[in-house]
mmCIF file with all atom_site columns, C-alpha atoms in Angstrom:
data_model
loop_
_atom_site.group_PDB
_atom_site.id
_atom_site.type_symbol
_atom_site.label_atom_id
_atom_site.label_alt_id
_atom_site.label_comp_id
_atom_site.label_asym_id
_atom_site.label_entity_id
_atom_site.label_seq_id
_atom_site.pdbx_PDB_ins_code
_atom_site.Cartn_x
_atom_site.Cartn_y
_atom_site.Cartn_z
_atom_site.occupancy
_atom_site.B_iso_or_equiv
_atom_site.pdbx_formal_charge
_atom_site.auth_seq_id
_atom_site.auth_comp_id
_atom_site.auth_asym_id
_atom_site.auth_atom_id
_atom_site.pdbx_PDB_model_num
ATOM 1   C CA . GLU A 1 1   ? -56.083 -43.010 53.552 1.00 69.00 ? 1   GLU A CA 1
ATOM 2   C CA . ALA A 1 2   ? -54.248 -41.926 50.656 1.00 81.00 ? 2   ALA A CA 1
ATOM 3   C CA . GLU A 1 3   ? -50.787 -42.199 50.395 1.00 93.00 ? 3   GLU A CA 1
ATOM 4   C CA . VAL A 1 4   ? -48.212 -41.458 47.295 1.00 96.00 ? 4   VAL A CA 1
ATOM 5   C CA . ALA A 1 5   ? -47.343 -44.238 45.348 1.00 97.00 ? 5   ALA A CA 1
ATOM 6   C CA . GLN A 1 6   ? -43.517 -44.503 43.845 1.00 97.00 ? 6   GLN A CA 1
ATOM 7   C CA . SER A 1 7   ? -42.149 -47.170 41.567 1.00 97.00 ? 7   SER A CA 1
ATOM 8   C CA . PRO A 1 8   ? -39.764 -48.515 41.473 1.00 97.00 ? 8   PRO A CA 1
ATOM 9   C CA . ARG A 1 9   ? -39.146 -49.002 45.121 1.00 95.00 ? 9   ARG A CA 1
ATOM 10  C CA . TYR A 1 10  ? -35.165 -50.365 44.214 1.00 96.00 ? 10  TYR A CA 1
ATOM 11  C CA . LYS A 1 11  ? -33.284 -49.979 41.139 1.00 97.00 ? 11  LYS A CA 1
ATOM 12  C CA . ILE A 1 12  ? -29.373 -50.918 40.402 1.00 97.00 ? 12  ILE A CA 1
ATOM 13  C CA . THR A 1 13  ? -28.263 -49.586 36.926 1.00 97.00 ? 13  THR A CA 1
ATOM 14  C CA . GLU A 1 14  ? -24.982 -49.242 35.257 1.00 97.00 ? 14  GLU A CA 1
ATOM 15  C CA . LYS A 1 15  ? -23.403 -45.534 34.625 1.00 96.00 ? 15  LYS A CA 1
ATOM 16  C CA . SER A 1 16  ? -24.684 -44.355 31.215 1.00 97.00 ? 16  SER A CA 1
ATOM 17  C CA . GLN A 1 17  ? -27.600 -46.248 30.801 1.00 97.00 ? 17  GLN A CA 1
ATOM 18  C CA . ALA A 1 18  ? -31.436 -44.634 31.367 1.00 97.00 ? 18  ALA A CA 1
ATOM 19  C CA . VAL A 1 19  ? -33.344 -44.637 34.272 1.00 98.00 ? 19  VAL A CA 1
ATOM 20  C CA . ALA A 1 20  ? -36.999 -43.743 34.888 1.00 98.00 ? 20  ALA A CA 1
ATOM 21  C CA . PHE A 1 21  ? -38.796 -43.390 38.410 1.00 98.00 ? 21  PHE A CA 1
ATOM 22  C CA . TRP A 1 22  ? -42.565 -42.802 38.651 1.00 98.00 ? 22  TRP A CA 1
ATOM 23  C CA . CYS A 1 23  ? -44.519 -40.854 41.140 1.00 98.00 ? 23  CYS A CA 1
ATOM 24  C CA . ASP A 1 24  ? -48.574 -40.972 41.421 1.00 97.00 ? 24  ASP A CA 1
ATOM 25  C CA . PRO A 1 25  ? -49.232 -37.951 43.926 1.00 96.00 ? 25  PRO A CA 1
ATOM 26  C CA . ILE A 1 26  ? -52.167 -38.165 46.145 1.00 95.00 ? 26  ILE A CA 1
ATOM 27  C CA . SER A 1 27  ? -55.994 -37.593 44.488 1.00 94.00 ? 27  SER A CA 1
ATOM 28  C CA . GLY A 1 28  ? -56.597 -33.811 43.991 1.00 92.00 ? 28  GLY A CA 1
ATOM 29  C CA . HIS A 1 29  ? -53.024 -32.644 45.224 1.00 94.00 ? 29  HIS A CA 1
ATOM 30  C CA . ALA A 1 30  ? -51.891 -29.763 42.623 1.00 92.00 ? 30  ALA A CA 1
ATOM 31  C CA . THR A 1 31  ? -48.057 -29.524 43.591 1.00 94.00 ? 31  THR A CA 1
ATOM 32  C CA . LEU A 1 32  ? -45.795 -32.036 42.871 1.00 96.00 ? 32  LEU A CA 1
ATOM 33  C CA . TYR A 1 33  ? -42.217 -32.450 44.012 1.00 96.00 ? 33  TYR A CA 1
ATOM 34  C CA . TRP A 1 34  ? -39.283 -34.293 43.783 1.00 97.00 ? 34  TRP A CA 1
ATOM 35  C CA . TYR A 1 35  ? -36.357 -34.450 46.193 1.00 97.00 ? 35  TYR A CA 1
ATOM 36  C CA . ARG A 1 36  ? -33.372 -36.292 45.848 1.00 98.00 ? 36  ARG A CA 1
ATOM 37  C CA . GLN A 1 37  ? -31.981 -37.669 49.296 1.00 97.00 ? 37  GLN A CA 1
ATOM 38  C CA . ILE A 1 38  ? -27.938 -38.570 49.088 1.00 95.00 ? 38  ILE A CA 1
ATOM 39  C CA . LEU A 1 39  ? -27.270 -40.469 52.248 1.00 91.00 ? 39  LEU A CA 1
ATOM 40  C CA . GLY A 1 40  ? -26.960 -39.000 55.337 1.00 89.00 ? 40  GLY A CA 1
ATOM 41  C CA . GLN A 1 41  ? -28.086 -35.725 54.087 1.00 93.00 ? 41  GLN A CA 1
ATOM 42  C CA . GLY A 1 42  ? -31.684 -34.095 53.874 1.00 95.00 ? 42  GLY A CA 1
ATOM 43  C CA . PRO A 1 43  ? -33.496 -34.297 50.922 1.00 96.00 ? 43  PRO A CA 1
ATOM 44  C CA . GLU A 1 44  ? -33.221 -31.623 47.994 1.00 96.00 ? 44  GLU A CA 1
ATOM 45  C CA . LEU A 1 45  ? -35.547 -29.945 45.678 1.00 95.00 ? 45  LEU A CA 1
ATOM 46  C CA . LEU A 1 46  ? -35.064 -31.199 41.928 1.00 97.00 ? 46  LEU A CA 1
ATOM 47  C CA . VAL A 1 47  ? -38.526 -29.977 40.833 1.00 96.00 ? 47  VAL A CA 1
ATOM 48  C CA . GLN A 1 48  ? -41.312 -28.724 41.797 1.00 94.00 ? 48  GLN A CA 1
ATOM 49  C CA . PHE A 1 49  ? -44.827 -29.031 39.311 1.00 94.00 ? 49  PHE A CA 1
ATOM 50  C CA . GLN A 1 50  ? -47.962 -26.839 39.869 1.00 93.00 ? 50  GLN A CA 1
ATOM 51  C CA . ASP A 1 51  ? -50.439 -29.095 37.740 1.00 93.00 ? 51  ASP A CA 1
ATOM 52  C CA . GLU A 1 52  ? -48.677 -29.785 34.741 1.00 93.00 ? 52  GLU A CA 1
ATOM 53  C CA . SER A 1 53  ? -46.556 -26.812 34.767 1.00 93.00 ? 53  SER A CA 1
ATOM 54  C CA . VAL A 1 54  ? -43.031 -26.243 36.249 1.00 94.00 ? 54  VAL A CA 1
ATOM 55  C CA . VAL A 1 55  ? -42.535 -23.679 39.192 1.00 92.00 ? 55  VAL A CA 1
ATOM 56  C CA . ASP A 1 56  ? -38.999 -24.490 40.046 1.00 92.00 ? 56  ASP A CA 1
ATOM 57  C CA . ASP A 1 57  ? -36.137 -26.418 38.465 1.00 95.00 ? 57  ASP A CA 1
ATOM 58  C CA . SER A 1 58  ? -33.251 -24.300 39.454 1.00 93.00 ? 58  SER A CA 1
ATOM 59  C CA . GLN A 1 59  ? -31.726 -27.575 41.099 1.00 94.00 ? 59  GLN A CA 1
ATOM 60  C CA . LEU A 1 60  ? -31.883 -29.866 38.272 1.00 96.00 ? 60  LEU A CA 1
ATOM 61  C CA . PRO A 1 61  ? -29.230 -30.886 36.630 1.00 95.00 ? 61  PRO A CA 1
ATOM 62  C CA . LYS A 1 62  ? -30.876 -30.349 32.865 1.00 93.00 ? 62  LYS A CA 1
ATOM 63  C CA . ASP A 1 63  ? -27.968 -31.958 31.177 1.00 96.00 ? 63  ASP A CA 1
ATOM 64  C CA . ARG A 1 64  ? -29.099 -35.135 31.984 1.00 97.00 ? 64  ARG A CA 1
ATOM 65  C CA . PHE A 1 65  ? -32.457 -34.973 34.262 1.00 98.00 ? 65  PHE A CA 1
ATOM 66  C CA . SER A 1 66  ? -35.517 -34.474 32.678 1.00 97.00 ? 66  SER A CA 1
ATOM 67  C CA . ALA A 1 67  ? -38.937 -34.653 34.432 1.00 97.00 ? 67  ALA A CA 1
ATOM 68  C CA . GLU A 1 68  ? -42.534 -34.468 33.234 1.00 96.00 ? 68  GLU A CA 1
ATOM 69  C CA . ARG A 1 69  ? -45.783 -33.957 34.514 1.00 96.00 ? 69  ARG A CA 1
ATOM 70  C CA . LEU A 1 70  ? -48.014 -34.138 31.355 1.00 86.00 ? 70  LEU A CA 1
ATOM 71  C CA . LYS A 1 71  ? -51.805 -34.122 32.753 1.00 89.00 ? 71  LYS A CA 1
ATOM 72  C CA . GLY A 1 72  ? -51.040 -32.834 35.652 1.00 87.00 ? 72  GLY A CA 1
ATOM 73  C CA . VAL A 1 73  ? -51.488 -35.768 37.786 1.00 93.00 ? 73  VAL A CA 1
ATOM 74  C CA . ASP A 1 74  ? -48.441 -38.544 37.866 1.00 96.00 ? 74  ASP A CA 1
ATOM 75  C CA . SER A 1 75  ? -45.095 -37.758 36.869 1.00 98.00 ? 75  SER A CA 1
ATOM 76  C CA . THR A 1 76  ? -41.989 -38.963 36.055 1.00 98.00 ? 76  THR A CA 1
ATOM 77  C CA . LEU A 1 77  ? -38.530 -38.446 36.576 1.00 98.00 ? 77  LEU A CA 1
ATOM 78  C CA . LYS A 1 78  ? -35.875 -39.406 34.107 1.00 98.00 ? 78  LYS A CA 1
ATOM 79  C CA . ILE A 1 79  ? -32.056 -39.867 34.333 1.00 98.00 ? 79  ILE A CA 1
ATOM 80  C CA . GLN A 1 80  ? -30.169 -40.472 31.263 1.00 97.00 ? 80  GLN A CA 1
ATOM 81  C CA . PRO A 1 81  ? -27.008 -41.096 31.488 1.00 97.00 ? 81  PRO A CA 1
ATOM 82  C CA . ALA A 1 82  ? -26.966 -42.206 34.942 1.00 97.00 ? 82  ALA A CA 1
ATOM 83  C CA . GLU A 1 83  ? -23.426 -41.631 36.520 1.00 97.00 ? 83  GLU A CA 1
ATOM 84  C CA . LEU A 1 84  ? -22.360 -42.831 40.267 1.00 97.00 ? 84  LEU A CA 1
ATOM 85  C CA . GLY A 1 85  ? -22.998 -40.038 41.676 1.00 96.00 ? 85  GLY A CA 1
ATOM 86  C CA . ASP A 1 86  ? -26.686 -40.155 40.958 1.00 97.00 ? 86  ASP A CA 1
ATOM 87  C CA . SER A 1 87  ? -27.017 -42.721 43.907 1.00 97.00 ? 87  SER A CA 1
ATOM 88  C CA . ALA A 1 88  ? -29.356 -41.518 46.312 1.00 97.00 ? 88  ALA A CA 1
ATOM 89  C CA . MET A 1 89  ? -33.406 -42.110 47.449 1.00 97.00 ? 89  MET A CA 1
ATOM 90  C CA . TYR A 1 90  ? -35.076 -40.000 45.161 1.00 98.00 ? 90  TYR A CA 1
ATOM 91  C CA . LEU A 1 91  ? -38.214 -39.122 47.146 1.00 97.00 ? 91  LEU A CA 1
ATOM 92  C CA . CYS A 1 92  ? -41.882 -37.595 45.663 1.00 97.00 ? 92  CYS A CA 1
ATOM 93  C CA . ALA A 1 93  ? -43.926 -35.411 47.662 1.00 96.00 ? 93  ALA A CA 1
ATOM 94  C CA . SER A 1 94  ? -47.206 -34.158 47.100 1.00 95.00 ? 94  SER A CA 1
ATOM 95  C CA . SER A 1 95  ? -49.256 -31.167 48.768 1.00 93.00 ? 95  SER A CA 1
ATOM 96  C CA . SER A 1 96  ? -52.755 -29.639 48.614 1.00 88.00 ? 96  SER A CA 1
ATOM 97  C CA . GLY A 1 97  ? -50.964 -25.704 49.134 1.00 75.00 ? 97  GLY A CA 1
ATOM 98  C CA . GLN A 1 98  ? -48.625 -23.509 50.153 1.00 66.00 ? 98  GLN A CA 1
ATOM 99  C CA . ARG A 1 99  ? -47.958 -23.838 54.040 1.00 70.00 ? 99  ARG A CA 1
ATOM 100 C CA . ASP A 1 100 ? -49.807 -27.484 53.775 1.00 79.00 ? 100 ASP A CA 1
ATOM 101 C CA . GLU A 1 101 ? -47.895 -30.625 54.447 1.00 86.00 ? 101 GLU A CA 1
ATOM 102 C CA . GLN A 1 102 ? -46.114 -32.175 52.038 1.00 92.00 ? 102 GLN A CA 1
ATOM 103 C CA . TYR A 1 103 ? -47.188 -36.017 51.640 1.00 94.00 ? 103 TYR A CA 1
ATOM 104 C CA . PHE A 1 104 ? -43.875 -38.590 50.610 1.00 95.00 ? 104 PHE A CA 1
ATOM 105 C CA . GLY A 1 105 ? -44.010 -41.330 48.795 1.00 96.00 ? 105 GLY A CA 1
ATOM 106 C CA . PRO A 1 106 ? -41.797 -44.285 50.147 1.00 95.00 ? 106 PRO A CA 1
ATOM 107 C CA . GLY A 1 107 ? -38.601 -43.187 47.366 1.00 95.00 ? 107 GLY A CA 1
ATOM 108 C CA . THR A 1 108 ? -37.130 -44.902 45.006 1.00 96.00 ? 108 THR A CA 1
ATOM 109 C CA . ARG A 1 109 ? -33.396 -46.072 46.181 1.00 96.00 ? 109 ARG A CA 1
ATOM 110 C CA . LEU A 1 110 ? -31.257 -45.279 42.942 1.00 98.00 ? 110 LEU A CA 1
ATOM 111 C CA . THR A 1 111 ? -27.824 -47.376 42.889 1.00 97.00 ? 111 THR A CA 1
ATOM 112 C CA . VAL A 1 112 ? -25.421 -46.526 40.111 1.00 97.00 ? 112 VAL A CA 1
ATOM 113 C CA . THR A 1 113 ? -22.865 -49.198 39.398 1.00 97.00 ? 113 THR A CA 1
ATOM 114 C CA . ALA B 2 1   ? -32.344 -18.422 50.460 1.00 86.00 ? 1   ALA B CA 1
ATOM 115 C CA . GLN B 2 2   ? -33.299 -20.403 53.468 1.00 91.00 ? 2   GLN B CA 1
ATOM 116 C CA . LYS B 2 3   ? -30.856 -22.359 55.902 1.00 96.00 ? 3   LYS B CA 1
ATOM 117 C CA . ILE B 2 4   ? -31.736 -24.883 58.276 1.00 97.00 ? 4   ILE B CA 1
ATOM 118 C CA . THR B 2 5   ? -29.253 -26.029 61.271 1.00 98.00 ? 5   THR B CA 1
ATOM 119 C CA . GLN B 2 6   ? -29.220 -29.438 63.287 1.00 98.00 ? 6   GLN B CA 1
ATOM 120 C CA . THR B 2 7   ? -26.297 -29.686 64.955 1.00 97.00 ? 7   THR B CA 1
ATOM 121 C CA . GLN B 2 8   ? -26.987 -33.339 66.609 1.00 97.00 ? 8   GLN B CA 1
ATOM 122 C CA . PRO B 2 9   ? -25.992 -35.526 64.696 1.00 95.00 ? 9   PRO B CA 1
ATOM 123 C CA . GLY B 2 10  ? -27.308 -38.633 67.357 1.00 96.00 ? 10  GLY B CA 1
ATOM 124 C CA . MET B 2 11  ? -28.975 -38.436 70.305 1.00 96.00 ? 11  MET B CA 1
ATOM 125 C CA . PHE B 2 12  ? -30.098 -41.482 73.160 1.00 97.00 ? 12  PHE B CA 1
ATOM 126 C CA . VAL B 2 13  ? -33.051 -41.834 74.851 1.00 97.00 ? 13  VAL B CA 1
ATOM 127 C CA . GLN B 2 14  ? -34.235 -44.159 77.523 1.00 97.00 ? 14  GLN B CA 1
ATOM 128 C CA . GLU B 2 15  ? -37.852 -45.264 77.206 1.00 97.00 ? 15  GLU B CA 1
ATOM 129 C CA . LYS B 2 16  ? -40.429 -43.153 78.592 1.00 97.00 ? 16  LYS B CA 1
ATOM 130 C CA . GLU B 2 17  ? -38.357 -40.154 78.722 1.00 98.00 ? 17  GLU B CA 1
ATOM 131 C CA . ALA B 2 18  ? -38.637 -36.799 77.191 1.00 98.00 ? 18  ALA B CA 1
ATOM 132 C CA . VAL B 2 19  ? -35.541 -35.893 74.181 1.00 98.00 ? 19  VAL B CA 1
ATOM 133 C CA . THR B 2 20  ? -35.357 -32.600 72.953 1.00 98.00 ? 20  THR B CA 1
ATOM 134 C CA . LEU B 2 21  ? -34.205 -32.223 69.139 1.00 98.00 ? 21  LEU B CA 1
ATOM 135 C CA . ASP B 2 22  ? -32.365 -28.922 68.754 1.00 98.00 ? 22  ASP B CA 1
ATOM 136 C CA . CYS B 2 23  ? -33.127 -27.137 65.358 1.00 98.00 ? 23  CYS B CA 1
ATOM 137 C CA . THR B 2 24  ? -32.613 -23.518 64.410 1.00 98.00 ? 24  THR B CA 1
ATOM 138 C CA . TYR B 2 25  ? -33.374 -21.543 61.048 1.00 98.00 ? 25  TYR B CA 1
ATOM 139 C CA . ASP B 2 26  ? -32.200 -18.540 58.851 1.00 97.00 ? 26  ASP B CA 1
ATOM 140 C CA . THR B 2 27  ? -34.370 -16.745 56.420 1.00 95.00 ? 27  THR B CA 1
ATOM 141 C CA . SER B 2 28  ? -35.101 -12.885 55.500 1.00 92.00 ? 28  SER B CA 1
ATOM 142 C CA . ASP B 2 29  ? -38.702 -13.618 54.706 1.00 92.00 ? 29  ASP B CA 1
ATOM 143 C CA . GLN B 2 30  ? -41.061 -12.786 57.537 1.00 92.00 ? 30  GLN B CA 1
ATOM 144 C CA . SER B 2 31  ? -43.719 -15.437 56.845 1.00 90.00 ? 31  SER B CA 1
ATOM 145 C CA . TYR B 2 32  ? -42.378 -18.987 57.149 1.00 93.00 ? 32  TYR B CA 1
ATOM 146 C CA . GLY B 2 33  ? -43.961 -22.280 58.587 1.00 94.00 ? 33  GLY B CA 1
ATOM 147 C CA . LEU B 2 34  ? -41.352 -24.815 60.068 1.00 96.00 ? 34  LEU B CA 1
ATOM 148 C CA . PHE B 2 35  ? -42.072 -28.486 59.806 1.00 96.00 ? 35  PHE B CA 1
ATOM 149 C CA . TRP B 2 36  ? -40.579 -31.883 61.350 1.00 97.00 ? 36  TRP B CA 1
ATOM 150 C CA . TYR B 2 37  ? -40.433 -35.036 59.748 1.00 97.00 ? 37  TYR B CA 1
ATOM 151 C CA . LYS B 2 38  ? -39.348 -38.457 60.717 1.00 97.00 ? 38  LYS B CA 1
ATOM 152 C CA . GLN B 2 39  ? -37.758 -41.020 58.517 1.00 96.00 ? 39  GLN B CA 1
ATOM 153 C CA . PRO B 2 40  ? -37.366 -44.872 59.656 1.00 95.00 ? 40  PRO B CA 1
ATOM 154 C CA . SER B 2 41  ? -34.859 -47.208 58.138 1.00 91.00 ? 41  SER B CA 1
ATOM 155 C CA . SER B 2 42  ? -37.307 -48.152 55.661 1.00 88.00 ? 42  SER B CA 1
ATOM 156 C CA . GLY B 2 43  ? -36.847 -44.635 53.769 1.00 89.00 ? 43  GLY B CA 1
ATOM 157 C CA . GLU B 2 44  ? -40.354 -43.098 53.920 1.00 90.00 ? 44  GLU B CA 1
ATOM 158 C CA . MET B 2 45  ? -40.796 -39.316 55.038 1.00 94.00 ? 45  MET B CA 1
ATOM 159 C CA . ILE B 2 46  ? -43.807 -39.242 58.171 1.00 94.00 ? 46  ILE B CA 1
ATOM 160 C CA . PHE B 2 47  ? -44.504 -35.540 58.973 1.00 94.00 ? 47  PHE B CA 1
ATOM 161 C CA . LEU B 2 48  ? -45.019 -35.339 62.345 1.00 96.00 ? 48  LEU B CA 1
ATOM 162 C CA . ILE B 2 49  ? -45.644 -31.260 63.080 1.00 96.00 ? 49  ILE B CA 1
ATOM 163 C CA . TYR B 2 50  ? -45.793 -27.483 61.651 1.00 95.00 ? 50  TYR B CA 1
ATOM 164 C CA . GLN B 2 51  ? -45.264 -24.067 63.231 1.00 96.00 ? 51  GLN B CA 1
ATOM 165 C CA . GLY B 2 52  ? -46.256 -21.345 61.520 1.00 94.00 ? 52  GLY B CA 1
ATOM 166 C CA . SER B 2 53  ? -43.935 -18.115 62.059 1.00 94.00 ? 53  SER B CA 1
ATOM 167 C CA . TYR B 2 54  ? -47.308 -16.112 62.960 1.00 93.00 ? 54  TYR B CA 1
ATOM 168 C CA . ASP B 2 55  ? -48.308 -18.976 65.049 1.00 92.00 ? 55  ASP B CA 1
ATOM 169 C CA . GLU B 2 56  ? -48.654 -17.485 68.413 1.00 88.00 ? 56  GLU B CA 1
ATOM 170 C CA . GLN B 2 57  ? -48.860 -20.832 70.394 1.00 94.00 ? 57  GLN B CA 1
ATOM 171 C CA . ASN B 2 58  ? -46.541 -23.788 70.231 1.00 96.00 ? 58  ASN B CA 1
ATOM 172 C CA . ALA B 2 59  ? -47.751 -26.290 68.147 1.00 96.00 ? 59  ALA B CA 1
ATOM 173 C CA . THR B 2 60  ? -48.934 -29.981 70.130 1.00 97.00 ? 60  THR B CA 1
ATOM 174 C CA . GLU B 2 61  ? -49.308 -32.974 67.863 1.00 96.00 ? 61  GLU B CA 1
ATOM 175 C CA . GLY B 2 62  ? -49.739 -36.271 70.295 1.00 97.00 ? 62  GLY B CA 1
ATOM 176 C CA . ARG B 2 63  ? -46.683 -36.632 72.198 1.00 98.00 ? 63  ARG B CA 1
ATOM 177 C CA . TYR B 2 64  ? -44.854 -34.049 69.657 1.00 98.00 ? 64  TYR B CA 1
ATOM 178 C CA . SER B 2 65  ? -44.391 -30.405 70.636 1.00 98.00 ? 65  SER B CA 1
ATOM 179 C CA . LEU B 2 66  ? -42.384 -28.060 68.739 1.00 97.00 ? 66  LEU B CA 1
ATOM 180 C CA . ASN B 2 67  ? -40.812 -24.980 71.154 1.00 97.00 ? 67  ASN B CA 1
ATOM 181 C CA . PHE B 2 68  ? -40.607 -22.182 69.155 1.00 97.00 ? 68  PHE B CA 1
ATOM 182 C CA . GLN B 2 69  ? -38.553 -18.961 70.024 1.00 96.00 ? 69  GLN B CA 1
ATOM 183 C CA . LYS B 2 70  ? -38.580 -16.386 66.935 1.00 95.00 ? 70  LYS B CA 1
ATOM 184 C CA . ALA B 2 71  ? -36.289 -14.024 68.495 1.00 94.00 ? 71  ALA B CA 1
ATOM 185 C CA . ARG B 2 72  ? -33.522 -16.882 68.763 1.00 96.00 ? 72  ARG B CA 1
ATOM 186 C CA . LYS B 2 73  ? -34.818 -18.436 65.560 1.00 97.00 ? 73  LYS B CA 1
ATOM 187 C CA . SER B 2 74  ? -35.030 -22.155 67.038 1.00 97.00 ? 74  SER B CA 1
ATOM 188 C CA . ALA B 2 75  ? -37.931 -24.947 66.261 1.00 98.00 ? 75  ALA B CA 1
ATOM 189 C CA . ASN B 2 76  ? -36.906 -27.467 68.981 1.00 98.00 ? 76  ASN B CA 1
ATOM 190 C CA . LEU B 2 77  ? -38.778 -30.606 68.721 1.00 98.00 ? 77  LEU B CA 1
ATOM 191 C CA . VAL B 2 78  ? -39.634 -32.458 71.659 1.00 98.00 ? 78  VAL B CA 1
ATOM 192 C CA . ILE B 2 79  ? -40.779 -35.886 72.139 1.00 98.00 ? 79  ILE B CA 1
ATOM 193 C CA . SER B 2 80  ? -42.336 -37.021 75.458 1.00 97.00 ? 80  SER B CA 1
ATOM 194 C CA . ALA B 2 81  ? -43.032 -40.326 76.758 1.00 97.00 ? 81  ALA B CA 1
ATOM 195 C CA . SER B 2 82  ? -40.090 -41.615 74.260 1.00 97.00 ? 82  SER B CA 1
ATOM 196 C CA . GLN B 2 83  ? -40.735 -45.015 72.836 1.00 97.00 ? 83  GLN B CA 1
ATOM 197 C CA . LEU B 2 84  ? -39.089 -47.802 70.997 1.00 97.00 ? 84  LEU B CA 1
ATOM 198 C CA . GLY B 2 85  ? -40.738 -47.121 67.484 1.00 96.00 ? 85  GLY B CA 1
ATOM 199 C CA . ASP B 2 86  ? -39.433 -43.403 67.900 1.00 98.00 ? 86  ASP B CA 1
ATOM 200 C CA . SER B 2 87  ? -36.401 -44.488 66.506 1.00 98.00 ? 87  SER B CA 1
ATOM 201 C CA . ALA B 2 88  ? -35.312 -42.870 63.641 1.00 97.00 ? 88  ALA B CA 1
ATOM 202 C CA . MET B 2 89  ? -34.323 -40.015 61.933 1.00 98.00 ? 89  MET B CA 1
ATOM 203 C CA . TYR B 2 90  ? -35.749 -36.503 62.186 1.00 98.00 ? 90  TYR B CA 1
ATOM 204 C CA . PHE B 2 91  ? -35.620 -33.763 59.668 1.00 98.00 ? 91  PHE B CA 1
ATOM 205 C CA . CYS B 2 92  ? -36.213 -29.964 60.381 1.00 98.00 ? 92  CYS B CA 1
ATOM 206 C CA . ALA B 2 93  ? -37.710 -28.066 57.617 1.00 97.00 ? 93  ALA B CA 1
ATOM 207 C CA . ILE B 2 94  ? -38.780 -24.957 56.698 1.00 96.00 ? 94  ILE B CA 1
ATOM 208 C CA . GLU B 2 95  ? -41.063 -23.434 53.330 1.00 93.00 ? 95  GLU B CA 1
ATOM 209 C CA . ALA B 2 96  ? -40.601 -19.649 53.649 1.00 89.00 ? 96  ALA B CA 1
ATOM 210 C CA . GLY B 2 97  ? -41.783 -16.788 51.694 1.00 78.00 ? 97  GLY B CA 1
ATOM 211 C CA . THR B 2 98  ? -43.629 -17.360 48.553 1.00 75.00 ? 98  THR B CA 1
ATOM 212 C CA . ALA B 2 99  ? -41.999 -20.672 47.623 1.00 73.00 ? 99  ALA B CA 1
ATOM 213 C CA . SER B 2 100 ? -43.267 -24.232 49.099 1.00 80.00 ? 100 SER B CA 1
ATOM 214 C CA . LYS B 2 101 ? -40.243 -26.045 48.514 1.00 87.00 ? 101 LYS B CA 1
ATOM 215 C CA . LEU B 2 102 ? -38.921 -27.440 51.846 1.00 92.00 ? 102 LEU B CA 1
ATOM 216 C CA . THR B 2 103 ? -35.587 -26.795 52.714 1.00 95.00 ? 103 THR B CA 1
ATOM 217 C CA . PHE B 2 104 ? -33.899 -29.665 54.905 1.00 97.00 ? 104 PHE B CA 1
ATOM 218 C CA . GLY B 2 105 ? -31.322 -29.730 58.189 1.00 97.00 ? 105 GLY B CA 1
ATOM 219 C CA . THR B 2 106 ? -29.532 -32.826 57.357 1.00 97.00 ? 106 THR B CA 1
ATOM 220 C CA . GLY B 2 107 ? -31.073 -34.670 60.294 1.00 97.00 ? 107 GLY B CA 1
ATOM 221 C CA . THR B 2 108 ? -30.350 -35.988 63.841 1.00 98.00 ? 108 THR B CA 1
ATOM 222 C CA . ARG B 2 109 ? -30.904 -40.118 64.238 1.00 98.00 ? 109 ARG B CA 1
ATOM 223 C CA . LEU B 2 110 ? -32.511 -40.870 67.718 1.00 98.00 ? 110 LEU B CA 1
ATOM 224 C CA . GLN B 2 111 ? -31.993 -44.303 69.390 1.00 98.00 ? 111 GLN B CA 1
ATOM 225 C CA . VAL B 2 112 ? -34.535 -44.934 71.991 1.00 98.00 ? 112 VAL B CA 1
ATOM 226 C CA . THR B 2 113 ? -32.670 -47.492 74.352 1.00 96.00 ? 113 THR B CA 1
ATOM 227 C CA . LEU B 2 114 ? -34.465 -49.919 77.121 1.00 93.00 ? 114 LEU B CA 1
#
């Protein structure tokens, strides 16, 4: 069964350092999402791609976060510099279209010390 | 903007019993979809069930059913014959209008007991 892949699964970094997460969506899924889930809350969308184009990045803190999906397949989310408040689970999801279920990866649990 | 409200932070149910997890939503869009996801302690989000705003019948997927009451803007998840493996966080989410992003509630932690 096809799955969304994410790496690393866990990351510990010191504040002010740079950190990057990788996501490989299900093959053929044009839409890719990055969500952030703070402990005790539901996931919140950071950025949405349709193929290689950003569709929605209204909640992405652009002063420190960046995301790219250069060839419309896998994607990288970067934080530089990391802050203590960035500690969270970062979830990647993909779907084949609107109203289709989003398939989530296992997530990257980030701890900033 | 869309909003999901889950008022039950935690629920307990005995094994083999049925349980209802509450979800109310708010949207000004006429076209929307409602989703339920399960999140075990390992962290991954597992899709459970989907209900479209124009679907006339309540959605069912195995032991999961969605009690959709459009006029009350509620989309409660019913789990029948609970199993120990059902212990997890459950999130209700909405996708509305032309956007395809999901807006999630704060979740309900379900604990199944013997």
